[in-house]
Amino acid sequence: MFRSHASLVLAAMLVLVAAVAPSPTAAQSILPVVTCTGSHAATWSPGVTNTTAVHTVGTQTSWSCTQLIAAPLLTSASSQESFDAPFNCNNLFSTIPITWTIHWSDNGGAATSAFTFTATALPISGNLVITAPGTITAGRYAGRSATATFTLLNLGATLAAQCSSPTGVTNASGPSTLLIL
């Protein structure tokens, strides 16, 4: 009698757990599919001053990533971009949508993602924190939401020291993260 009662309680508990546990689809939509940390560097040529002018911007970002595909996969990713845009020391980044190509290191380096985002910046403790929410529009993870964050370190002091100089601000760098949901 005790054994059948215990079996009934166990069966009821399993049904209850199955009923309240999130489905795999719901769990996947909450957890990041890819979590990356790394570094970001930006260059401006000619250097950015207080006067608005067109500059060639170069960016180089590299990340170490954990991808949750069928099983966790450690990999690295990178993006190198170059574009021309008007900037001054009060506006060092573009507010129009930008598309970067992310290169994944697995699969012989052939896997890529197109990441389209719009950036916003906020000065925090002397740094410039750029948040770039967007979408993976093509390639690996197409259709997923993504957010990159770039922290340009000590940019407040750099701007104060270099914006009024003839050479201007020519580079900035700092940590970066990328989350793909």
Coordinates of C-alpha atoms in Angstrom, one line a residue:
M1 CA 0.0 0.0 0.0
F2 CA 2.8 2.5 1.0
R3 CA 4.7 1.7 -2.3
S4 CA 1.6 2.5 -4.5
H5 CA 0.8 5.6 -2.5
A6 CA 4.5 6.8 -2.9
S7 CA 4.3 6.1 -6.6
L8 CA 1.1 8.1 -6.9
V9 CA 2.7 11.1 -5.0
L10 CA 5.8 10.9 -7.2
A11 CA 3.7 10.8 -10.4
A12 CA 1.7 13.7 -9.2
M13 CA 4.8 15.7 -8.4
L14 CA 6.3 15.0 -11.9
V15 CA 3.1 16.1 -13.6
L16 CA 3.1 19.3 -11.5
V17 CA 6.8 20.0 -12.3
A18 CA 6.1 19.5 -16.0
A19 CA 3.1 21.8 -15.8
V20 CA 5.0 24.7 -14.2
A21 CA 8.4 24.3 -15.8
P22 CA 9.0 26.6 -18.7
S23 CA 9.0 24.9 -22.1
P24 CA 12.4 24.7 -23.8
T25 CA 11.2 27.4 -26.3
A26 CA 10.3 29.8 -23.5
A27 CA 13.6 29.1 -21.7
Q28 CA 15.6 29.7 -24.8
S29 CA 13.9 33.0 -25.4
I30 CA 15.0 34.2 -22.0
L31 CA 18.6 33.0 -22.0
P32 CA 21.2 34.5 -24.3
V33 CA 22.1 32.2 -27.1
V34 CA 25.6 33.9 -27.3
T35 CA 27.4 35.7 -24.5
C36 CA 30.6 37.5 -25.4
T37 CA 33.2 39.7 -23.7
G38 CA 36.2 41.4 -25.2
S39 CA 37.7 44.6 -26.4
H40 CA 36.8 47.4 -28.8
A41 CA 39.1 50.1 -30.4
A42 CA 38.0 53.0 -32.6
T43 CA 40.2 55.3 -34.7
W44 CA 39.2 58.6 -36.4
S45 CA 41.2 60.0 -39.4
P46 CA 41.8 62.9 -39.4
G47 CA 41.5 63.3 -35.6
V48 CA 38.2 64.6 -34.3
T49 CA 38.2 68.2 -33.1
N50 CA 35.5 70.7 -32.0
T51 CA 34.7 71.5 -35.6
T52 CA 32.4 69.1 -37.5
A53 CA 34.2 67.4 -40.4
V54 CA 34.0 64.1 -42.3
H55 CA 36.2 61.5 -40.8
T56 CA 37.2 57.9 -41.7
V57 CA 36.3 55.7 -38.7
G58 CA 37.9 52.4 -38.2
T59 CA 36.7 49.9 -35.5
Q60 CA 38.1 46.7 -34.4
T61 CA 36.3 44.5 -31.9
S62 CA 37.2 41.0 -30.6
W63 CA 35.3 38.8 -28.3
S64 CA 35.6 35.5 -26.5
C65 CA 32.1 33.9 -26.6
T66 CA 30.1 31.1 -25.3
Q67 CA 27.5 29.9 -27.8
L68 CA 24.6 27.8 -26.5
I69 CA 23.8 25.7 -29.6
A70 CA 23.2 22.0 -28.9
A71 CA 25.8 22.1 -26.2
P72 CA 27.9 25.0 -25.0
L73 CA 30.6 25.9 -27.5
L74 CA 33.5 28.3 -26.7
T75 CA 34.6 30.3 -29.7
S76 CA 35.8 33.8 -30.6
A77 CA 34.3 36.4 -32.8
S78 CA 35.5 39.7 -34.3
S79 CA 34.4 42.6 -36.4
Q80 CA 36.4 45.1 -38.3
E81 CA 34.6 48.0 -39.9
S82 CA 35.5 51.2 -41.7
F83 CA 33.2 54.0 -42.8
D84 CA 33.1 57.8 -43.4
A85 CA 30.9 60.1 -41.4
P86 CA 30.8 63.7 -40.1
F87 CA 31.8 64.0 -36.4
N88 CA 33.0 66.5 -33.8
C89 CA 34.0 66.2 -30.2
N90 CA 30.4 66.4 -29.0
N91 CA 29.3 63.6 -31.4
L92 CA 31.9 60.8 -31.8
F93 CA 29.5 58.1 -33.1
S94 CA 26.8 57.7 -35.6
T95 CA 23.1 57.6 -34.6
I96 CA 21.9 56.1 -37.9
P97 CA 21.5 52.3 -38.2
I98 CA 24.9 50.6 -38.9
T99 CA 25.5 47.0 -40.1
W100 CA 28.6 45.2 -39.0
T101 CA 29.8 41.8 -40.0
I102 CA 30.7 39.5 -37.1
H103 CA 33.1 36.7 -38.0
W104 CA 32.9 33.5 -35.9
S105 CA 36.1 31.5 -35.4
D106 CA 34.6 28.1 -35.6
N107 CA 33.8 26.3 -38.9
G108 CA 37.1 27.5 -40.3
G109 CA 36.1 31.1 -39.9
A110 CA 33.5 30.9 -42.6
A111 CA 30.5 31.6 -40.4
T112 CA 29.3 35.2 -40.2
S113 CA 26.4 37.3 -38.9
A114 CA 25.2 40.7 -40.1
F115 CA 24.4 42.8 -37.0
T116 CA 22.3 45.9 -37.6
F117 CA 22.1 48.4 -34.7
T118 CA 21.5 52.0 -33.7
A119 CA 23.9 53.3 -31.1
T120 CA 23.4 55.6 -28.1
A121 CA 26.0 57.0 -25.8
L122 CA 26.1 58.0 -22.2
P123 CA 29.0 59.5 -20.3
I124 CA 29.6 57.5 -17.1
S125 CA 32.4 58.2 -14.7
G126 CA 34.7 59.8 -17.3
N127 CA 34.0 57.0 -19.8
L128 CA 31.7 57.0 -22.8
V129 CA 29.4 53.9 -22.7
I130 CA 27.9 53.1 -26.1
T131 CA 24.9 50.8 -26.2
A132 CA 24.0 49.3 -29.5
P133 CA 20.7 47.3 -29.5
G134 CA 19.8 45.7 -32.8
T135 CA 19.1 42.5 -34.7
I136 CA 21.1 39.8 -36.4
T137 CA 19.7 40.4 -40.0
A138 CA 21.6 37.7 -41.9
G139 CA 23.8 34.7 -41.4
R140 CA 24.3 32.8 -38.1
Y141 CA 21.5 33.7 -35.6
A142 CA 19.5 35.6 -38.2
G143 CA 16.3 37.0 -36.7
R144 CA 17.6 37.2 -33.2
S145 CA 17.9 40.3 -31.1
A146 CA 21.4 41.4 -30.1
T147 CA 23.0 44.1 -28.0
A148 CA 26.6 45.2 -28.0
T149 CA 28.1 47.5 -25.4
F150 CA 31.4 49.4 -26.0
T151 CA 33.0 51.4 -23.1
L152 CA 35.5 54.0 -24.4
L153 CA 37.7 54.4 -21.3
N154 CA 38.7 57.8 -19.9
L155 CA 37.3 59.6 -22.9
G156 CA 36.2 62.6 -20.8
A157 CA 39.9 63.5 -20.1
T158 CA 40.9 62.6 -23.6
L159 CA 38.3 64.9 -25.1
A160 CA 39.3 67.8 -22.7
A161 CA 43.0 67.4 -23.6
Q162 CA 42.8 66.8 -27.4
C163 CA 39.6 68.3 -28.9
S164 CA 41.1 71.8 -29.1
S165 CA 44.5 70.5 -30.4
P166 CA 45.3 70.5 -34.1
T167 CA 45.6 66.7 -34.2
G168 CA 42.3 66.1 -32.3
V169 CA 41.1 62.8 -30.9
T170 CA 42.5 60.0 -33.0
N171 CA 41.6 56.8 -31.0
A172 CA 39.7 55.4 -28.0
S173 CA 39.3 51.9 -26.7
G174 CA 38.0 49.7 -23.9
P175 CA 35.9 46.7 -23.0
S176 CA 33.0 45.4 -25.1
T177 CA 30.2 42.9 -24.6
L178 CA 27.8 41.2 -27.1
L179 CA 24.6 39.4 -26.2
I180 CA 22.5 37.6 -28.8
L181 CA 19.1 36.5 -27.5

